[in-house]
PDB file of C-alpha atoms in Angstrom:
ATOM      1  CA  ASP A 206       0.000   0.000   0.000  1.00 61.00           C
ATOM      2  CA  ALA A 207       1.170   3.522  -0.793  1.00 63.00           C
ATOM      3  CA  LYS A 208       2.590   5.642   2.000  1.00 86.00           C
ATOM      4  CA  THR A 209       0.849   8.846   3.024  1.00 93.00           C
ATOM      5  CA  THR A 210       2.183  12.037   4.568  1.00 95.00           C
ATOM      6  CA  GLN A 211       0.048  14.260   6.792  1.00 96.00           C
ATOM      7  CA  PRO A 212       0.852  17.266   8.984  1.00 97.00           C
ATOM      8  CA  PRO A 213       1.055  16.190  12.628  1.00 95.00           C
ATOM      9  CA  SER A 214      -1.409  18.808  13.861  1.00 97.00           C
ATOM     10  CA  MET A 215      -3.804  21.537  12.726  1.00 97.00           C
ATOM     11  CA  ASP A 216      -6.097  24.037  14.388  1.00 97.00           C
ATOM     12  CA  CYS A 217      -9.457  25.311  13.220  1.00 96.00           C
ATOM     13  CA  ALA A 218     -12.002  27.778  14.568  1.00 97.00           C
ATOM     14  CA  GLU A 219     -15.470  26.454  15.291  1.00 97.00           C
ATOM     15  CA  GLY A 220     -17.844  27.076  12.393  1.00 96.00           C
ATOM     16  CA  ARG A 221     -15.050  27.458   9.855  1.00 97.00           C
ATOM     17  CA  ALA A 222     -14.019  24.915   7.256  1.00 97.00           C
ATOM     18  CA  ALA A 223     -11.251  22.505   8.212  1.00 98.00           C
ATOM     19  CA  ASN A 224      -9.038  21.491   5.302  1.00 98.00           C
ATOM     20  CA  LEU A 225      -6.811  18.511   6.041  1.00 98.00           C
ATOM     21  CA  PRO A 226      -4.137  17.728   3.424  1.00 98.00           C
ATOM     22  CA  CYS A 227      -2.600  14.379   2.569  1.00 97.00           C
ATOM     23  CA  ASN A 228       0.226  13.533   0.185  1.00 96.00           C
ATOM     24  CA  HIS A 229       0.313  10.119  -1.469  1.00 95.00           C
ATOM     25  CA  SER A 230       2.713  10.578  -4.370  1.00 94.00           C
ATOM     26  CA  THR A 231       3.321   6.832  -4.871  1.00 92.00           C
ATOM     27  CA  ILE A 232      -0.346   5.868  -5.155  1.00 92.00           C
ATOM     28  CA  SER A 233      -1.120   3.153  -7.693  1.00 90.00           C
ATOM     29  CA  GLY A 234      -3.929   3.237 -10.208  1.00 89.00           C
ATOM     30  CA  ASN A 235      -6.040   0.692  -8.321  1.00 87.00           C
ATOM     31  CA  GLU A 236      -5.623   2.269  -4.893  1.00 89.00           C
ATOM     32  CA  TYR A 237      -8.314   4.288  -3.161  1.00 91.00           C
ATOM     33  CA  VAL A 238      -7.921   7.176  -0.740  1.00 94.00           C
ATOM     34  CA  TYR A 239      -9.694   6.632   2.578  1.00 93.00           C
ATOM     35  CA  TRP A 240     -10.204   8.930   5.518  1.00 96.00           C
ATOM     36  CA  TYR A 241     -10.936   7.805   9.059  1.00 95.00           C
ATOM     37  CA  ARG A 242     -10.960   9.716  12.298  1.00 96.00           C
ATOM     38  CA  GLN A 243     -10.457   8.673  15.898  1.00 94.00           C
ATOM     39  CA  ILE A 244     -11.921  10.629  18.747  1.00 93.00           C
ATOM     40  CA  HIS A 245     -10.029  10.177  21.997  1.00 87.00           C
ATOM     41  CA  SER A 246     -10.439   6.700  23.552  1.00 84.00           C
ATOM     42  CA  GLN A 247     -12.804   5.504  20.826  1.00 89.00           C
ATOM     43  CA  GLY A 248     -12.398   3.261  17.802  1.00 90.00           C
ATOM     44  CA  PRO A 249     -11.731   4.860  14.410  1.00 92.00           C
ATOM     45  CA  GLN A 250     -14.717   6.030  12.388  1.00 94.00           C
ATOM     46  CA  TYR A 251     -14.937   5.824   8.618  1.00 92.00           C
ATOM     47  CA  ILE A 252     -15.466   9.210   6.987  1.00 95.00           C
ATOM     48  CA  ILE A 253     -15.183   8.954   3.210  1.00 95.00           C
ATOM     49  CA  HIS A 254     -13.239   7.366   0.377  1.00 93.00           C
ATOM     50  CA  GLY A 255     -12.547   8.083  -3.283  1.00 94.00           C
ATOM     51  CA  LEU A 256     -10.653   6.833  -6.315  1.00 93.00           C
ATOM     52  CA  LYS A 257     -10.203   9.843  -8.600  1.00 92.00           C
ATOM     53  CA  ASN A 258     -13.382  11.874  -8.548  1.00 89.00           C
ATOM     54  CA  ASN A 259     -14.232  14.289  -5.773  1.00 94.00           C
ATOM     55  CA  GLU A 260     -16.664  12.847  -3.262  1.00 96.00           C
ATOM     56  CA  THR A 261     -19.099  14.319  -0.762  1.00 97.00           C
ATOM     57  CA  ASN A 262     -21.228  12.781   1.957  1.00 95.00           C
ATOM     58  CA  GLU A 263     -23.004  13.990   5.073  1.00 95.00           C
ATOM     59  CA  MET A 264     -19.753  14.196   7.013  1.00 94.00           C
ATOM     60  CA  ALA A 265     -17.198  15.655   4.643  1.00 97.00           C
ATOM     61  CA  SER A 266     -15.906  16.295   1.136  1.00 98.00           C
ATOM     62  CA  LEU A 267     -12.863  14.678  -0.430  1.00 98.00           C
ATOM     63  CA  ILE A 268     -10.922  16.535  -3.102  1.00 98.00           C
ATOM     64  CA  ILE A 269      -8.375  14.452  -5.044  1.00 97.00           C
ATOM     65  CA  THR A 270      -5.927  16.172  -7.373  1.00 96.00           C
ATOM     66  CA  GLU A 271      -5.979  15.223 -11.027  1.00 95.00           C
ATOM     67  CA  ASP A 272      -2.643  13.396 -10.771  1.00 95.00           C
ATOM     68  CA  ARG A 273      -3.958  11.659  -7.598  1.00 95.00           C
ATOM     69  CA  LYS A 274      -0.758  12.419  -5.729  1.00 95.00           C
ATOM     70  CA  SER A 275      -2.525  14.387  -3.011  1.00 96.00           C
ATOM     71  CA  SER A 276      -5.947  14.945  -1.515  1.00 97.00           C
ATOM     72  CA  THR A 277      -7.760  17.188   0.931  1.00 98.00           C
ATOM     73  CA  LEU A 278     -10.478  16.290   3.392  1.00 98.00           C
ATOM     74  CA  ILE A 279     -12.853  19.169   4.002  1.00 98.00           C
ATOM     75  CA  LEU A 280     -15.099  19.475   7.031  1.00 97.00           C
ATOM     76  CA  PRO A 281     -17.295  22.390   5.879  1.00 96.00           C
ATOM     77  CA  HIS A 282     -18.393  23.702   9.277  1.00 95.00           C
ATOM     78  CA  ALA A 283     -16.158  22.292  11.998  1.00 97.00           C
ATOM     79  CA  THR A 284     -17.601  21.801  15.476  1.00 97.00           C
ATOM     80  CA  LEU A 285     -15.897  21.056  18.777  1.00 97.00           C
ATOM     81  CA  ARG A 286     -16.943  17.419  18.346  1.00 96.00           C
ATOM     82  CA  ASP A 287     -14.775  17.212  15.231  1.00 97.00           C
ATOM     83  CA  THR A 288     -11.645  17.408  17.388  1.00 97.00           C
ATOM     84  CA  ALA A 289      -9.929  14.088  16.650  1.00 97.00           C
ATOM     85  CA  VAL A 290      -7.003  12.396  14.928  1.00 95.00           C
ATOM     86  CA  TYR A 291      -7.649  12.185  11.193  1.00 97.00           C
ATOM     87  CA  TYR A 292      -6.037   9.370   9.222  1.00 95.00           C
ATOM     88  CA  CYS A 293      -5.486   9.399   5.468  1.00 96.00           C
ATOM     89  CA  ILE A 294      -4.998   5.865   4.138  1.00 92.00           C
ATOM     90  CA  VAL A 295      -4.318   4.582   0.666  1.00 90.00           C
ATOM     91  CA  ARG A 296      -5.063   1.007  -0.201  1.00 85.00           C
ATOM     92  CA  ALA A 297      -6.290  -1.278  -2.924  1.00 75.00           C
ATOM     93  CA  ARG A 298      -9.985  -2.093  -2.787  1.00 65.00           C
ATOM     94  CA  LEU A 299      -9.656  -5.278  -0.770  1.00 65.00           C
ATOM     95  CA  GLY A 300      -6.333  -4.486   0.829  1.00 67.00           C
ATOM     96  CA  LYS A 301      -5.575  -3.940   4.486  1.00 74.00           C
ATOM     97  CA  LEU A 302      -5.861  -0.604   6.217  1.00 80.00           C
ATOM     98  CA  THR A 303      -2.507   0.722   7.401  1.00 82.00           C
ATOM     99  CA  PHE A 304      -2.871   3.574   9.865  1.00 85.00           C
ATOM    100  CA  GLY A 305      -0.066   6.123  10.169  1.00 86.00           C
ATOM    101  CA  GLN A 306       0.238   8.856  12.780  1.00 87.00           C
ATOM    102  CA  GLY A 307      -2.509  11.010  11.273  1.00 93.00           C
ATOM    103  CA  THR A 308      -3.269  14.687  11.864  1.00 96.00           C
ATOM    104  CA  ILE A 309      -4.480  15.882  15.252  1.00 96.00           C
ATOM    105  CA  LEU A 310      -7.224  18.402  14.458  1.00 98.00           C
ATOM    106  CA  THR A 311      -8.159  20.727  17.306  1.00 98.00           C
ATOM    107  CA  VAL A 312     -11.299  22.809  16.853  1.00 97.00           C
ATOM    108  CA  HIS A 313     -11.331  25.949  19.034  1.00 96.00           C
ATOM    109  CA  PRO A 314     -14.413  27.832  20.261  1.00 95.00           C
TER     110      PRO A 314
ATOM    111  CA  SER B 117     -28.419  -2.504  11.586  1.00 80.00           C
ATOM    112  CA  GLN B 118     -24.994  -3.890  12.320  1.00 82.00           C
ATOM    113  CA  THR B 119     -23.430  -3.692  15.761  1.00 90.00           C
ATOM    114  CA  ILE B 120     -20.011  -4.704  17.025  1.00 94.00           C
ATOM    115  CA  HIS B 121     -19.343  -5.517  20.663  1.00 94.00           C
ATOM    116  CA  GLN B 122     -16.113  -5.875  22.570  1.00 95.00           C
ATOM    117  CA  TRP B 123     -15.521  -6.867  26.149  1.00 92.00           C
ATOM    118  CA  PRO B 124     -14.245  -6.150  28.598  1.00 93.00           C
ATOM    119  CA  ALA B 125     -13.903  -2.384  28.173  1.00 93.00           C
ATOM    120  CA  THR B 126     -10.880  -2.205  30.462  1.00 95.00           C
ATOM    121  CA  LEU B 127      -8.605  -4.866  31.875  1.00 96.00           C
ATOM    122  CA  VAL B 128      -5.621  -4.877  34.217  1.00 97.00           C
ATOM    123  CA  GLN B 129      -3.606  -8.075  34.171  1.00 97.00           C
ATOM    124  CA  PRO B 130      -0.272  -9.105  35.717  1.00 97.00           C
ATOM    125  CA  VAL B 131       2.670 -10.142  33.583  1.00 97.00           C
ATOM    126  CA  GLY B 132       2.545 -13.837  32.787  1.00 96.00           C
ATOM    127  CA  SER B 133      -1.222 -14.166  33.100  1.00 97.00           C
ATOM    128  CA  PRO B 134      -3.436 -15.366  30.229  1.00 97.00           C
ATOM    129  CA  LEU B 135      -5.646 -13.135  28.122  1.00 96.00           C
ATOM    130  CA  SER B 136      -8.926 -13.558  26.287  1.00 96.00           C
ATOM    131  CA  LEU B 137     -10.658 -10.670  24.548  1.00 96.00           C
ATOM    132  CA  GLU B 138     -13.890 -11.244  22.717  1.00 96.00           C
ATOM    133  CA  CYS B 139     -15.497  -9.473  19.799  1.00 97.00           C
ATOM    134  CA  THR B 140     -18.919 -10.220  18.336  1.00 97.00           C
ATOM    135  CA  VAL B 141     -20.762  -8.711  15.408  1.00 96.00           C
ATOM    136  CA  GLU B 142     -24.530  -8.573  14.958  1.00 94.00           C
ATOM    137  CA  GLY B 143     -26.627  -7.884  11.911  1.00 92.00           C
ATOM    138  CA  THR B 144     -24.363  -9.226   9.189  1.00 89.00           C
ATOM    139  CA  SER B 145     -23.180 -12.582   7.867  1.00 88.00           C
ATOM    140  CA  ASN B 146     -19.714 -13.794   6.916  1.00 90.00           C
ATOM    141  CA  PRO B 147     -17.936 -10.557   7.779  1.00 92.00           C
ATOM    142  CA  ASN B 148     -14.204 -10.022   7.495  1.00 92.00           C
ATOM    143  CA  LEU B 149     -12.926  -9.534  11.052  1.00 94.00           C
ATOM    144  CA  TYR B 150      -9.845  -7.697  12.270  1.00 93.00           C
ATOM    145  CA  TRP B 151      -7.868  -7.194  15.488  1.00 94.00           C
ATOM    146  CA  TYR B 152      -5.796  -4.019  15.855  1.00 93.00           C
ATOM    147  CA  ARG B 153      -3.629  -2.732  18.689  1.00 93.00           C
ATOM    148  CA  GLN B 154      -2.839   0.876  19.463  1.00 91.00           C
ATOM    149  CA  ALA B 155       0.044   1.521  21.863  1.00 86.00           C
ATOM    150  CA  ALA B 156       0.011   4.788  23.802  1.00 80.00           C
ATOM    151  CA  GLY B 157       0.577   7.758  21.475  1.00 75.00           C
ATOM    152  CA  ARG B 158       0.950   5.609  18.376  1.00 76.00           C
ATOM    153  CA  GLY B 159      -1.055   4.597  15.341  1.00 80.00           C
ATOM    154  CA  LEU B 160      -3.077   1.423  14.904  1.00 86.00           C
ATOM    155  CA  GLN B 161      -1.267  -1.812  14.111  1.00 88.00           C
ATOM    156  CA  LEU B 162      -3.109  -4.652  12.397  1.00 89.00           C
ATOM    157  CA  LEU B 163      -2.567  -7.876  14.351  1.00 93.00           C
ATOM    158  CA  PHE B 164      -4.872 -10.469  12.767  1.00 93.00           C
ATOM    159  CA  TYR B 165      -7.598 -10.706  10.185  1.00 90.00           C
ATOM    160  CA  SER B 166     -10.060 -13.410   9.244  1.00 92.00           C
ATOM    161  CA  VAL B 167     -12.187 -13.934   6.135  1.00 90.00           C
ATOM    162  CA  GLY B 168     -14.099 -16.918   7.530  1.00 91.00           C
ATOM    163  CA  ILE B 169     -14.529 -19.427  10.350  1.00 93.00           C
ATOM    164  CA  GLY B 170     -11.219 -20.963  11.303  1.00 90.00           C
ATOM    165  CA  GLN B 171      -9.292 -18.773   8.835  1.00 92.00           C
ATOM    166  CA  ILE B 172      -6.778 -16.520  10.583  1.00 92.00           C
ATOM    167  CA  SER B 173      -3.976 -14.465   9.065  1.00 90.00           C
ATOM    168  CA  SER B 174      -1.305 -13.025  11.326  1.00 89.00           C
ATOM    169  CA  GLU B 175       0.306  -9.734  10.418  1.00 84.00           C
ATOM    170  CA  VAL B 176       2.930  -9.429  13.134  1.00 80.00           C
ATOM    171  CA  PRO B 177       4.779 -12.227  14.965  1.00 67.00           C
ATOM    172  CA  GLN B 178       4.043 -11.767  18.629  1.00 78.00           C
ATOM    173  CA  ASN B 179       2.838 -13.133  21.898  1.00 87.00           C
ATOM    174  CA  LEU B 180      -0.791 -13.196  20.769  1.00 94.00           C
ATOM    175  CA  SER B 181      -3.086 -15.519  18.848  1.00 95.00           C
ATOM    176  CA  ALA B 182      -6.568 -15.206  17.387  1.00 96.00           C
ATOM    177  CA  SER B 183      -9.414 -17.606  16.753  1.00 96.00           C
ATOM    178  CA  ARG B 184     -12.756 -17.445  15.006  1.00 96.00           C
ATOM    179  CA  PRO B 185     -14.925 -20.251  16.387  1.00 95.00           C
ATOM    180  CA  GLN B 186     -18.156 -18.839  14.944  1.00 95.00           C
ATOM    181  CA  ASP B 187     -19.024 -16.681  11.951  1.00 95.00           C
ATOM    182  CA  ARG B 188     -19.467 -13.488  13.974  1.00 95.00           C
ATOM    183  CA  GLN B 189     -17.110 -14.151  16.873  1.00 96.00           C
ATOM    184  CA  PHE B 190     -13.434 -13.235  16.983  1.00 97.00           C
ATOM    185  CA  ILE B 191     -11.234 -13.927  19.997  1.00 97.00           C
ATOM    186  CA  LEU B 192      -7.793 -12.554  20.829  1.00 96.00           C
ATOM    187  CA  SER B 193      -5.731 -14.612  23.262  1.00 96.00           C
ATOM    188  CA  SER B 194      -2.404 -14.902  24.960  1.00 96.00           C
ATOM    189  CA  LYS B 195      -1.006 -17.656  27.181  1.00 95.00           C
ATOM    190  CA  LYS B 196       1.402 -15.329  29.024  1.00 95.00           C
ATOM    191  CA  LEU B 197       1.114 -11.558  28.849  1.00 95.00           C
ATOM    192  CA  LEU B 198       4.145  -9.291  28.518  1.00 95.00           C
ATOM    193  CA  LEU B 199       4.425  -5.672  29.606  1.00 94.00           C
ATOM    194  CA  SER B 200       4.643  -4.733  25.923  1.00 92.00           C
ATOM    195  CA  ASP B 201       1.162  -6.187  25.336  1.00 93.00           C
ATOM    196  CA  SER B 202      -0.389  -3.159  27.033  1.00 94.00           C
ATOM    197  CA  GLY B 203      -2.478  -1.046  24.705  1.00 94.00           C
ATOM    198  CA  PHE B 204      -5.860  -0.309  23.236  1.00 95.00           C
ATOM    199  CA  TYR B 205      -7.227  -3.340  21.373  1.00 96.00           C
ATOM    200  CA  LEU B 206      -9.766  -2.745  18.664  1.00 96.00           C
ATOM    201  CA  CYS B 207     -11.886  -5.200  16.742  1.00 96.00           C
ATOM    202  CA  ALA B 208     -13.321  -4.262  13.360  1.00 94.00           C
ATOM    203  CA  TRP B 209     -15.513  -5.833  10.722  1.00 94.00           C
ATOM    204  CA  ALA B 210     -16.078  -5.299   7.023  1.00 91.00           C
ATOM    205  CA  THR B 211     -18.142  -6.905   4.319  1.00 85.00           C
ATOM    206  CA  GLY B 212     -16.253  -9.013   1.826  1.00 71.00           C
ATOM    207  CA  THR B 213     -16.654  -6.433  -0.888  1.00 66.00           C
ATOM    208  CA  GLY B 214     -17.177  -3.258   1.110  1.00 65.00           C
ATOM    209  CA  PHE B 215     -14.823  -0.353   1.410  1.00 72.00           C
ATOM    210  CA  GLU B 216     -15.378   0.614   5.012  1.00 85.00           C
ATOM    211  CA  GLN B 217     -14.252  -1.070   8.200  1.00 89.00           C
ATOM    212  CA  TYR B 218     -16.383  -0.559  11.285  1.00 92.00           C
ATOM    213  CA  PHE B 219     -14.649  -0.511  14.630  1.00 94.00           C
ATOM    214  CA  GLY B 220     -15.801  -1.604  18.049  1.00 95.00           C
ATOM    215  CA  PRO B 221     -15.434   0.445  21.234  1.00 93.00           C
ATOM    216  CA  GLY B 222     -12.129  -1.189  22.153  1.00 94.00           C
ATOM    217  CA  THR B 223     -10.544  -2.811  25.200  1.00 96.00           C
ATOM    218  CA  ARG B 224      -7.900  -0.927  27.135  1.00 95.00           C
ATOM    219  CA  LEU B 225      -5.411  -3.489  28.477  1.00 96.00           C
ATOM    220  CA  THR B 226      -2.811  -2.634  31.097  1.00 96.00           C
ATOM    221  CA  VAL B 227      -0.243  -5.277  31.923  1.00 96.00           C
ATOM    222  CA  THR B 228       1.417  -4.655  35.286  1.00 96.00           C
TER     223      THR B 228
END
């Protein structure tokens, strides 16, 4: 599975958009981009995934660059409950999830 | 709807004692099942996964073993715990063709 690079931490004001970047320059053509988050002392929660088109669901939007070497997870209106560690993972469709260190997102009042 | 259970929620065990953590899934059939461990301040490490009853794949050689005696039951065991076995143990399930994995609430194990 391709390796991903994320900033170790980010801050965001409540009500503003949180934009979390992820680099995955060695991604293969059959690998998807997944995002999970882990709120303190809980199990990870699936957020969204995509292959090459931008995706949106009730939780977030995923923007993947045309060359697929990077992506951005967007939380459109961050709340205090969005404070968590966000993991960007790249894997083939039936491959294993490999969690890195992720980005600690802190949403401030 | 599907639900995943893990117990116990917390556990304190002495070094050298045995371990048995249980995970059960409701509301789905023939799920893929996974055991992960998260050491303090670190990312998740995949320990075992199973695509069916009696089928276990180990990702990391270690002091632990896993078994799947029933379709929706996954057990993590150890005969003798080490201090390094302390951590947050998470069970997860996925459909055979699905993209998402769904995680349980976890068991926090402290080996003293």
